[in-house]
Amino acid sequence: MKEEKVLISTRALTKRFGQKDVLRGIDCDIKVGEKVAVIGPSGSGKSTFLRCLNLLEIPSGGVVSVDGEVLFESELTAKKDNLEAIKKQIKLLISGENSEEVKAHRAEAGELKKELEKTNSLLKEGSTKVKLLKVKLARGTGSVTQEDLDRELANLTSLGERKAELKTRLAGVNAKIKQKKSEAKALLDKDELARLKAAKAEAQEQYLKAKKAHNASMKKTNASIDEHRRNMGMVFQHFNLFNNLTVTENIVLAPLSLGLKDVKAKKKQLLKRKLKGEDVSEQLAALPTKLELAENAKATARRLLKRVGLEDKADVYPSTLSGGQKQRIAIVRALAMNPRVMLFDEPTSALDPEMVGEVLEVIKELAEGGMTMVIVTHEIGFAREVATRVLFIDEGIIKEDAPPAELFGAPKDARLKEFLSKVL
Ligand SMILES: Nc1ncnc2c1ncn2[C@@H]1O[C@H](COP(=O)(O)OP(=O)(O)OP(=O)(O)O)[C@@H](O)[C@H]1O
Ligand SMILES: [Mg+2]
């Protein structure tokens, strides 16, 4: 029977970089065994989405849970935005800036300023030209005549007049703005202001609440982040292998250090119990030694290398490998952590065309073996064949979410249709 358990789930997931809202509310459930392909235009937020799933990037808001356990949750950004928006409304109301007449004059002033800037730069160009003409005329070579200079001087004069006129008009509009603002202030809607102030107080309270909840939640997030990342193998476009380590060393690095950390923690616990008088000698003796851990990790590396057809590369350095081989090693390195889900971010887009196939083959075998995976890819043929579901992300939201036959065969969203017409 097909498993239907939700492994990773996001709700209203957002991510903002500076002023830019890169993810704008992603609701997504990834079930055990699903192969989810993610497609979408460049810059739409696909990589950011993947990175938020394994908390390589801390989201700005929303919920990320794994196995029903909440790993990240925050409303802080949303509440802060709300508070800021109300503050801005109050400011506009009090200053008179939100009167329709003021807004209209502001727009007019904006146009005049643009015009003025244009005239200024023409003036600058013109006076440079005049200087040049004067020099050439003084040389008397005949390439420039007095008429040329007079024409340019006349041009300068008319530009100067235009500038003066624009300035007068701008001053007039600014005076009107000032007057209309003070009129609006005099007519200030007291009820509206009271309503906004109450809303501000409410928003402020909600913001403080969200801040407290956020801080508590981040503590929890930080405590579980290592465990969480361990469960998610990530493969990037540019392999990210260490060139100063051999293939095997690259693969065993993380599992070994985590294994040692685990043993250390277990030992500490056992010694605590010993101090309380408990006999833990058997458990202590059963803990693996560093050598045993290393042997285990190496054995796993060998087994996985064989699986991707690279057992003979165990002791070479990455620089001697082709791109396709490097990427297969990067996949093995992720698998060595025994993850519950694999996240691939365009695993083949940095490869020469002849190496794409061997990497896709490895991913396909993993998929057939039952691995849950999310894969950002431009390989539409591969997504069609291997994915159980395809997400189309555009402008930071999931615009379409359907099985491949449906999404590619009968796309509904207009932007998806446009996207597919370019890539298919
Ligand atoms: N660390 C960061 N700081 C600032 N902006 C970022 C950061 N990471 C991503 N962005 C911006 O977020 C937007 C989405 O980036 P992302 O890498 O998620 O897009 P993508 O869909 O993966 O695009 P591509 O197909 O080109 O890989 C882009 O505008 C990018 O410039
Ligand atoms: Mg990307």
Short mmCIF file of C-alpha atoms and ligand atoms in Angstrom, two decimals:
data_model
loop_
_atom_site.label_atom_id
_atom_site.label_comp_id
_atom_site.label_asym_id
_atom_site.label_seq_id
_atom_site.Cartn_x
_atom_site.Cartn_y
_atom_site.Cartn_z
CA MET A 1 0.00 0.00 0.00
CA LYS A 2 1.20 3.50 -0.79
CA GLU A 3 2.22 5.51 2.25
CA GLU A 4 0.36 8.77 2.72
CA LYS A 5 2.15 10.16 5.74
CA VAL A 6 3.17 13.81 5.46
CA LEU A 7 6.91 14.19 6.00
CA ILE A 8 7.52 17.91 5.47
CA SER A 9 4.87 20.54 5.64
CA THR A 10 4.93 24.33 5.21
CA ARG A 11 2.20 26.86 5.92
CA ALA A 12 2.22 30.49 4.82
CA LEU A 13 5.99 30.22 4.42
CA THR A 14 7.60 33.57 3.62
CA LYS A 15 11.16 34.77 3.09
CA ARG A 16 12.25 38.34 2.66
CA PHE A 17 15.72 39.53 1.74
CA GLY A 18 15.99 43.22 2.62
CA GLN A 19 13.01 44.82 0.90
CA LYS A 20 12.39 41.91 -1.43
CA ASP A 21 9.68 39.34 -0.73
CA VAL A 22 11.15 36.23 -2.28
CA LEU A 23 8.68 33.68 -0.88
CA ARG A 24 5.20 35.04 -0.40
CA GLY A 25 3.22 32.33 1.36
CA ILE A 26 3.93 28.72 0.43
CA ASP A 27 1.57 25.99 1.61
CA CYS A 28 2.96 22.61 0.76
CA ASP A 29 2.82 19.03 2.05
CA ILE A 30 5.43 16.53 0.97
CA LYS A 31 4.42 12.97 1.72
CA VAL A 32 6.70 10.03 2.39
CA GLY A 33 7.80 8.50 -0.90
CA GLU A 34 6.75 11.44 -3.05
CA LYS A 35 9.06 12.75 -5.78
CA VAL A 36 8.32 16.43 -6.11
CA ALA A 37 9.79 18.36 -9.03
CA VAL A 38 9.95 22.13 -8.67
CA ILE A 39 10.02 24.24 -11.81
CA GLY A 40 9.76 27.98 -12.43
CA PRO A 41 11.51 31.01 -13.91
CA SER A 42 14.90 32.20 -12.69
CA GLY A 43 14.65 34.22 -9.49
CA SER A 44 11.19 32.91 -8.64
CA GLY A 45 12.38 31.52 -5.28
CA LYS A 46 12.93 27.80 -5.99
CA SER A 47 16.33 27.57 -4.30
CA THR A 48 15.14 29.72 -1.42
CA PHE A 49 12.20 27.36 -0.94
CA LEU A 50 14.51 24.32 -0.75
CA ARG A 51 16.86 26.11 1.62
CA CYS A 52 13.97 27.06 3.87
CA LEU A 53 12.82 23.43 3.98
CA ASN A 54 16.04 22.30 5.61
CA LEU A 55 16.42 25.57 7.51
CA LEU A 56 19.68 26.37 5.76
CA GLU A 57 17.84 29.67 5.39
CA ILE A 58 15.72 30.79 8.33
CA PRO A 59 12.31 31.78 6.95
CA SER A 60 10.79 35.20 7.66
CA GLY A 61 7.45 33.77 8.64
CA GLY A 62 5.03 30.87 8.57
CA VAL A 63 5.43 27.29 9.69
CA VAL A 64 7.77 24.45 8.76
CA SER A 65 7.05 21.05 10.30
CA VAL A 66 8.50 17.61 9.91
CA ASP A 67 6.54 14.54 10.96
CA GLY A 68 3.91 16.85 12.41
CA GLU A 69 6.44 18.45 14.73
CA VAL A 70 6.78 22.20 14.31
CA LEU A 71 10.41 23.15 13.65
CA PHE A 72 9.91 26.78 12.79
CA GLU A 73 7.00 29.06 13.45
CA SER A 74 6.80 32.82 13.41
CA GLU A 75 4.32 35.61 12.77
CA LEU A 76 6.80 38.29 13.69
CA THR A 77 7.39 39.78 10.24
CA ALA A 78 3.69 39.83 9.40
CA LYS A 79 2.79 41.56 12.66
CA LYS A 80 5.58 44.07 12.24
CA ASP A 81 4.44 44.87 8.69
CA ASN A 82 0.92 45.39 9.99
CA LEU A 83 2.10 47.78 12.70
CA GLU A 84 4.28 49.74 10.28
CA ALA A 85 1.40 50.07 7.81
CA ILE A 86 -0.88 51.55 10.46
CA LYS A 87 1.82 53.95 11.63
CA LYS A 88 2.24 55.11 8.06
CA GLN A 89 -1.51 55.67 7.66
CA ILE A 90 -1.54 57.78 10.82
CA LYS A 91 1.39 59.84 9.58
CA LEU A 92 -0.32 60.46 6.26
CA LEU A 93 -3.55 61.45 7.95
CA ILE A 94 -1.95 63.84 10.43
CA SER A 95 0.29 65.50 7.85
CA GLY A 96 -2.60 65.96 5.41
CA GLU A 97 -0.68 63.95 2.80
CA ASN A 98 -3.54 61.56 2.17
CA SER A 99 -5.92 64.27 0.92
CA GLU A 100 -6.78 63.55 -2.71
CA GLU A 101 -5.85 67.10 -3.74
CA VAL A 102 -2.42 66.85 -2.10
CA LYS A 103 -1.82 63.53 -3.82
CA ALA A 104 -2.71 65.04 -7.20
CA HIS A 105 -0.36 68.00 -6.66
CA ARG A 106 2.39 65.68 -5.52
CA ALA A 107 2.11 63.76 -8.77
CA GLU A 108 2.24 67.05 -10.68
CA ALA A 109 5.33 68.13 -8.74
CA GLY A 110 6.96 64.78 -9.52
CA GLU A 111 6.48 65.34 -13.26
CA LEU A 112 7.89 68.88 -13.05
CA LYS A 113 10.96 67.65 -11.17
CA LYS A 114 11.63 65.08 -13.86
CA GLU A 115 11.31 67.75 -16.53
CA LEU A 116 13.66 70.00 -14.57
CA GLU A 117 16.29 67.29 -14.27
CA LYS A 118 16.12 66.68 -17.99
CA THR A 119 16.53 70.41 -18.72
CA ASN A 120 19.48 70.62 -16.33
CA SER A 121 21.34 67.84 -18.06
CA LEU A 122 20.64 69.43 -21.48
CA LEU A 123 22.01 72.70 -20.13
CA LYS A 124 25.17 70.97 -18.98
CA GLU A 125 25.65 69.33 -22.35
CA GLY A 126 24.98 72.65 -24.09
CA SER A 127 27.55 74.62 -22.12
CA THR A 128 30.20 71.97 -22.75
CA LYS A 129 29.41 72.24 -26.43
CA VAL A 130 29.68 76.03 -26.35
CA LYS A 131 33.14 75.85 -24.73
CA LEU A 132 34.29 73.43 -27.39
CA LEU A 133 32.90 75.59 -30.21
CA LYS A 134 34.66 78.67 -28.79
CA VAL A 135 38.01 76.87 -28.74
CA LYS A 136 37.57 75.62 -32.30
CA LEU A 137 36.46 79.04 -33.50
CA ALA A 138 39.53 80.68 -31.90
CA ARG A 139 41.78 78.25 -33.79
CA GLY A 140 40.22 79.61 -36.95
CA THR A 141 40.47 76.40 -38.94
CA GLY A 142 37.09 77.03 -40.52
CA SER A 143 35.51 73.82 -39.24
CA VAL A 144 33.34 75.93 -36.92
CA THR A 145 31.62 79.20 -37.84
CA GLN A 146 30.30 82.08 -35.75
CA GLU A 147 26.78 80.95 -36.77
CA ASP A 148 27.37 77.53 -35.18
CA LEU A 149 28.33 79.22 -31.94
CA ASP A 150 25.40 81.65 -32.07
CA ARG A 151 22.95 78.80 -32.66
CA GLU A 152 24.27 76.91 -29.62
CA LEU A 153 24.20 80.06 -27.49
CA ALA A 154 20.55 80.65 -28.49
CA ASN A 155 19.79 77.07 -27.55
CA LEU A 156 21.38 77.64 -24.14
CA THR A 157 19.32 80.77 -23.63
CA SER A 158 16.07 79.03 -24.41
CA LEU A 159 16.98 76.12 -22.13
CA GLY A 160 17.73 78.64 -19.37
CA GLU A 161 14.32 80.23 -19.89
CA ARG A 162 12.68 76.83 -19.80
CA LYS A 163 14.46 76.05 -16.54
CA ALA A 164 13.31 79.30 -14.95
CA GLU A 165 9.76 78.63 -16.05
CA LEU A 166 9.77 75.09 -14.66
CA LYS A 167 11.17 76.34 -11.36
CA THR A 168 8.41 78.93 -11.06
CA ARG A 169 5.77 76.34 -11.82
CA LEU A 170 7.26 73.89 -9.31
CA ALA A 171 7.32 76.58 -6.62
CA GLY A 172 3.65 77.27 -7.40
CA VAL A 173 2.71 73.59 -7.06
CA ASN A 174 4.69 73.28 -3.84
CA ALA A 175 2.87 76.28 -2.43
CA LYS A 176 -0.45 74.64 -3.35
CA ILE A 177 0.66 71.43 -1.63
CA LYS A 178 1.48 73.38 1.49
CA GLN A 179 -1.87 75.13 1.44
CA LYS A 180 -3.89 71.98 0.74
CA LYS A 181 -2.01 70.12 3.46
CA SER A 182 -2.85 72.74 6.02
CA GLU A 183 -6.47 72.74 4.86
CA ALA A 184 -6.57 68.96 5.22
CA LYS A 185 -4.98 69.23 8.66
CA ALA A 186 -7.64 71.71 9.73
CA LEU A 187 -10.33 69.31 8.53
CA LEU A 188 -8.60 66.33 10.18
CA ASP A 189 -11.04 63.48 10.62
CA LYS A 190 -10.83 62.97 14.39
CA ASP A 191 -12.86 59.75 14.30
CA GLU A 192 -10.59 58.26 11.69
CA LEU A 193 -7.55 59.21 13.73
CA ALA A 194 -9.03 57.66 16.88
CA ARG A 195 -9.82 54.49 14.95
CA LEU A 196 -6.27 54.29 13.59
CA LYS A 197 -4.76 54.91 17.02
CA ALA A 198 -6.79 52.08 18.50
CA ALA A 199 -5.72 49.84 15.64
CA LYS A 200 -2.11 50.84 16.30
CA ALA A 201 -2.35 49.91 19.98
CA GLU A 202 -3.84 46.55 19.04
CA ALA A 203 -1.16 45.96 16.40
CA GLN A 204 1.55 46.91 18.86
CA GLU A 205 0.26 44.38 21.36
CA GLN A 206 0.08 41.66 18.72
CA TYR A 207 3.59 42.49 17.61
CA LEU A 208 4.98 42.14 21.12
CA LYS A 209 3.16 38.86 21.54
CA ALA A 210 4.54 37.59 18.23
CA LYS A 211 8.02 38.66 19.31
CA LYS A 212 7.83 36.62 22.49
CA ALA A 213 6.46 33.60 20.64
CA HIS A 214 9.12 34.01 17.95
CA ASN A 215 11.96 34.05 20.45
CA ALA A 216 10.65 30.96 22.22
CA SER A 217 10.14 29.19 18.92
CA MET A 218 13.64 30.09 17.66
CA LYS A 219 15.11 28.50 20.78
CA LYS A 220 13.33 25.29 19.87
CA THR A 221 14.37 25.64 16.23
CA ASN A 222 18.03 26.06 17.14
CA ALA A 223 17.91 23.04 19.44
CA SER A 224 16.57 20.76 16.71
CA ILE A 225 18.24 22.24 13.65
CA ASP A 226 21.17 19.78 13.47
CA GLU A 227 18.90 16.78 13.78
CA HIS A 228 16.61 18.29 11.16
CA ARG A 229 19.38 18.94 8.64
CA ARG A 230 20.73 15.44 9.19
CA ASN A 231 17.40 14.11 7.93
CA MET A 232 17.63 16.08 4.72
CA GLY A 233 20.35 15.35 2.22
CA MET A 234 21.06 18.33 0.02
CA VAL A 235 22.73 18.31 -3.37
CA PHE A 236 23.66 21.60 -5.02
CA GLN A 237 24.32 22.67 -8.57
CA HIS A 238 28.04 23.08 -7.86
CA PHE A 239 28.92 19.85 -6.01
CA ASN A 240 30.69 21.70 -3.12
CA LEU A 241 33.21 18.90 -2.54
CA PHE A 242 36.41 19.57 -0.57
CA ASN A 243 39.26 19.41 -3.08
CA ASN A 244 41.90 18.77 -0.41
CA LEU A 245 40.15 15.59 0.77
CA THR A 246 39.85 12.27 -1.05
CA VAL A 247 36.48 11.03 -2.23
CA THR A 248 36.10 8.74 0.79
CA GLU A 249 37.21 11.49 3.18
CA ASN A 250 34.61 13.80 1.66
CA ILE A 251 31.92 11.18 2.17
CA VAL A 252 32.78 10.12 5.75
CA LEU A 253 33.48 13.63 7.08
CA ALA A 254 30.02 14.53 8.30
CA PRO A 255 28.74 11.10 9.40
CA LEU A 256 31.94 10.50 11.32
CA SER A 257 31.92 13.77 13.21
CA LEU A 258 28.22 13.40 14.01
CA GLY A 259 28.79 9.78 15.08
CA LEU A 260 31.55 10.87 17.45
CA LYS A 261 29.33 13.62 18.81
CA ASP A 262 26.53 11.10 19.44
CA VAL A 263 28.84 8.66 21.23
CA LYS A 264 30.21 11.46 23.38
CA ALA A 265 26.72 12.53 24.39
CA LYS A 266 25.69 8.95 25.19
CA LYS A 267 28.82 8.40 27.22
CA LYS A 268 28.15 11.53 29.23
CA GLN A 269 24.66 10.35 30.04
CA LEU A 270 25.89 6.91 31.09
CA LEU A 271 28.56 8.40 33.34
CA LYS A 272 25.92 10.54 35.01
CA ARG A 273 23.91 7.42 35.78
CA LYS A 274 27.07 5.71 37.06
CA LEU A 275 27.64 8.56 39.48
CA LYS A 276 24.17 7.91 40.86
CA GLY A 277 25.28 4.34 41.59
CA GLU A 278 23.83 2.55 38.58
CA ASP A 279 25.87 -0.21 36.91
CA VAL A 280 26.33 0.92 33.31
CA SER A 281 29.53 -0.94 32.50
CA GLU A 282 27.85 -3.11 29.85
CA GLN A 283 26.37 -0.13 28.00
CA LEU A 284 29.66 1.74 28.19
CA ALA A 285 31.52 -1.22 26.73
CA ALA A 286 28.96 -1.47 23.93
CA LEU A 287 29.62 2.08 22.69
CA PRO A 288 31.55 2.01 19.40
CA THR A 289 35.17 3.17 19.41
CA LYS A 290 36.43 5.90 17.13
CA LEU A 291 38.08 3.23 14.96
CA GLU A 292 34.86 1.25 14.69
CA LEU A 293 32.93 4.38 13.75
CA ALA A 294 35.47 5.18 11.06
CA GLU A 295 35.34 1.61 9.70
CA ASN A 296 31.56 1.74 9.60
CA ALA A 297 31.52 5.07 7.83
CA LYS A 298 34.04 3.83 5.29
CA ALA A 299 32.06 0.65 4.69
CA THR A 300 28.96 2.75 4.06
CA ALA A 301 30.96 4.94 1.68
CA ARG A 302 32.16 1.87 -0.24
CA ARG A 303 28.66 0.44 -0.49
CA LEU A 304 27.24 3.73 -1.76
CA LEU A 305 30.10 4.32 -4.19
CA LYS A 306 29.41 0.92 -5.67
CA ARG A 307 25.78 1.83 -6.02
CA VAL A 308 26.67 4.80 -8.24
CA GLY A 309 29.35 2.89 -10.13
CA LEU A 310 32.33 4.74 -8.65
CA GLU A 311 33.89 2.22 -6.27
CA ASP A 312 37.24 2.61 -8.04
CA LYS A 313 37.35 6.33 -7.19
CA ALA A 314 37.36 5.89 -3.40
CA ASP A 315 40.89 7.19 -2.87
CA VAL A 316 41.30 9.83 -5.56
CA TYR A 317 40.92 13.59 -5.16
CA PRO A 318 37.86 15.35 -6.62
CA SER A 319 39.99 17.41 -9.02
CA THR A 320 40.67 14.23 -11.03
CA LEU A 321 36.95 13.60 -11.58
CA SER A 322 34.57 14.74 -14.29
CA GLY A 323 31.58 16.95 -13.40
CA GLY A 324 29.20 14.02 -13.64
CA GLN A 325 31.39 11.93 -11.35
CA LYS A 326 31.71 14.80 -8.86
CA GLN A 327 27.97 15.18 -8.73
CA ARG A 328 27.49 11.44 -8.16
CA ILE A 329 29.99 11.71 -5.27
CA ALA A 330 28.04 14.67 -3.89
CA ILE A 331 24.90 12.52 -3.97
CA VAL A 332 26.71 9.71 -2.16
CA ARG A 333 27.94 12.18 0.45
CA ALA A 334 24.36 13.26 1.13
CA LEU A 335 23.15 9.65 1.22
CA ALA A 336 25.85 8.68 3.72
CA MET A 337 23.91 10.57 6.39
CA ASN A 338 21.01 8.20 5.80
CA PRO A 339 18.58 11.08 5.19
CA ARG A 340 14.83 10.69 5.08
CA VAL A 341 14.48 13.05 2.16
CA MET A 342 16.82 14.28 -0.55
CA LEU A 343 16.71 17.87 -1.76
CA PHE A 344 18.30 18.51 -5.14
CA ASP A 345 18.87 22.03 -6.42
CA GLU A 346 19.42 21.86 -10.18
CA PRO A 347 21.82 18.93 -9.84
CA THR A 348 22.58 18.75 -13.56
CA SER A 349 22.58 22.34 -14.75
CA ALA A 350 26.32 22.86 -14.25
CA LEU A 351 27.20 19.70 -16.17
CA ASP A 352 28.32 19.18 -19.75
CA PRO A 353 25.40 17.70 -21.70
CA GLU A 354 27.02 14.27 -22.06
CA MET A 355 27.19 13.90 -18.26
CA VAL A 356 23.62 14.84 -17.45
CA GLY A 357 22.34 11.33 -18.16
CA GLU A 358 24.57 9.50 -15.67
CA VAL A 359 23.52 11.81 -12.83
CA LEU A 360 19.82 11.67 -13.68
CA GLU A 361 20.14 7.87 -13.81
CA VAL A 362 21.43 7.80 -10.21
CA ILE A 363 18.62 10.07 -9.06
CA LYS A 364 16.09 7.95 -10.90
CA GLU A 365 17.35 4.79 -9.21
CA LEU A 366 17.07 6.51 -5.84
CA ALA A 367 13.51 7.50 -6.68
CA GLU A 368 12.66 3.96 -7.70
CA GLY A 369 14.16 2.75 -4.42
CA GLY A 370 11.47 4.74 -2.60
CA MET A 371 13.46 7.80 -1.51
CA THR A 372 11.36 10.88 -0.84
CA MET A 373 12.75 13.76 -2.87
CA VAL A 374 12.30 17.34 -3.88
CA ILE A 375 14.17 18.33 -7.00
CA VAL A 376 14.48 21.74 -8.57
CA THR A 377 15.15 21.05 -12.22
CA HIS A 378 15.01 22.38 -15.75
CA GLU A 379 14.96 18.82 -17.09
CA ILE A 380 11.30 18.72 -18.06
CA GLY A 381 11.61 15.25 -19.60
CA PHE A 382 13.05 13.91 -16.36
CA ALA A 383 10.36 15.60 -14.25
CA ARG A 384 7.69 14.12 -16.49
CA GLU A 385 9.13 10.63 -16.13
CA VAL A 386 10.21 10.49 -12.50
CA ALA A 387 8.18 13.03 -10.51
CA THR A 388 4.93 12.06 -8.86
CA ARG A 389 4.05 15.74 -8.53
CA VAL A 390 5.25 19.00 -10.02
CA LEU A 391 5.15 22.43 -8.41
CA PHE A 392 5.32 25.53 -10.55
CA ILE A 393 6.73 28.39 -8.47
CA ASP A 394 6.44 31.91 -9.81
CA GLU A 395 7.04 35.19 -7.96
CA GLY A 396 7.40 33.36 -4.65
CA ILE A 397 4.17 31.42 -4.69
CA ILE A 398 3.05 28.01 -5.92
CA LYS A 399 0.97 28.83 -8.97
CA GLU A 400 0.24 25.23 -9.92
CA ASP A 401 0.62 21.89 -8.16
CA ALA A 402 -0.34 18.75 -10.08
CA PRO A 403 0.87 15.36 -11.29
CA PRO A 404 3.23 15.75 -14.28
CA ALA A 405 0.80 14.46 -16.90
CA GLU A 406 -1.72 17.08 -15.86
CA LEU A 407 0.67 19.97 -15.25
CA PHE A 408 2.56 19.51 -18.52
CA GLY A 409 -0.37 18.16 -20.51
CA ALA A 410 -3.04 20.63 -19.51
CA PRO A 411 -1.49 23.62 -17.71
CA LYS A 412 -4.06 26.05 -16.30
CA ASP A 413 -2.05 29.01 -15.05
CA ALA A 414 -1.24 31.60 -17.73
CA ARG A 415 2.33 32.14 -16.48
CA LEU A 416 2.92 28.37 -16.49
CA LYS A 417 1.71 28.15 -20.08
CA GLU A 418 4.11 30.93 -21.04
CA PHE A 419 6.97 29.26 -19.11
CA LEU A 420 6.36 25.89 -20.74
CA SER A 421 6.21 27.40 -24.21
CA LYS A 422 9.76 28.61 -23.64
CA VAL A 423 11.28 25.45 -22.13
CA LEU A 424 9.49 22.67 -23.98
N1 LIG B 1 21.03 35.59 0.40
C1 LIG B 1 20.31 36.42 -0.39
N2 LIG B 1 20.33 37.75 -0.18
C2 LIG B 1 19.60 38.58 -0.96
N3 LIG B 1 18.82 38.19 -1.96
C3 LIG B 1 18.76 36.87 -2.23
C4 LIG B 1 19.49 35.91 -1.45
N4 LIG B 1 19.23 34.69 -1.96
C5 LIG B 1 18.38 34.88 -2.97
N5 LIG B 1 18.08 36.17 -3.13
C6 LIG B 1 17.16 36.75 -4.15
O1 LIG B 1 15.94 36.05 -4.06
C7 LIG B 1 15.38 35.84 -5.34
C8 LIG B 1 15.08 34.37 -5.54
O2 LIG B 1 16.28 33.65 -5.55
P1 LIG B 1 16.34 32.08 -5.73
O3 LIG B 1 17.78 31.71 -5.78
O4 LIG B 1 15.51 31.41 -4.71
O5 LIG B 1 15.67 31.91 -7.16
P2 LIG B 1 15.59 30.62 -8.09
O6 LIG B 1 14.17 30.42 -8.43
O7 LIG B 1 16.31 29.48 -7.46
O8 LIG B 1 16.36 31.11 -9.40
P3 LIG B 1 17.35 30.31 -10.38
O9 LIG B 1 16.47 29.51 -11.33
O10 LIG B 1 18.07 31.39 -11.10
O11 LIG B 1 18.25 29.45 -9.55
C9 LIG B 1 16.37 36.42 -6.33
O12 LIG B 1 15.93 37.69 -6.70
C10 LIG B 1 17.66 36.50 -5.56
O13 LIG B 1 18.44 37.57 -6.02
MG MG B 2 18.08 28.44 -7.88
#
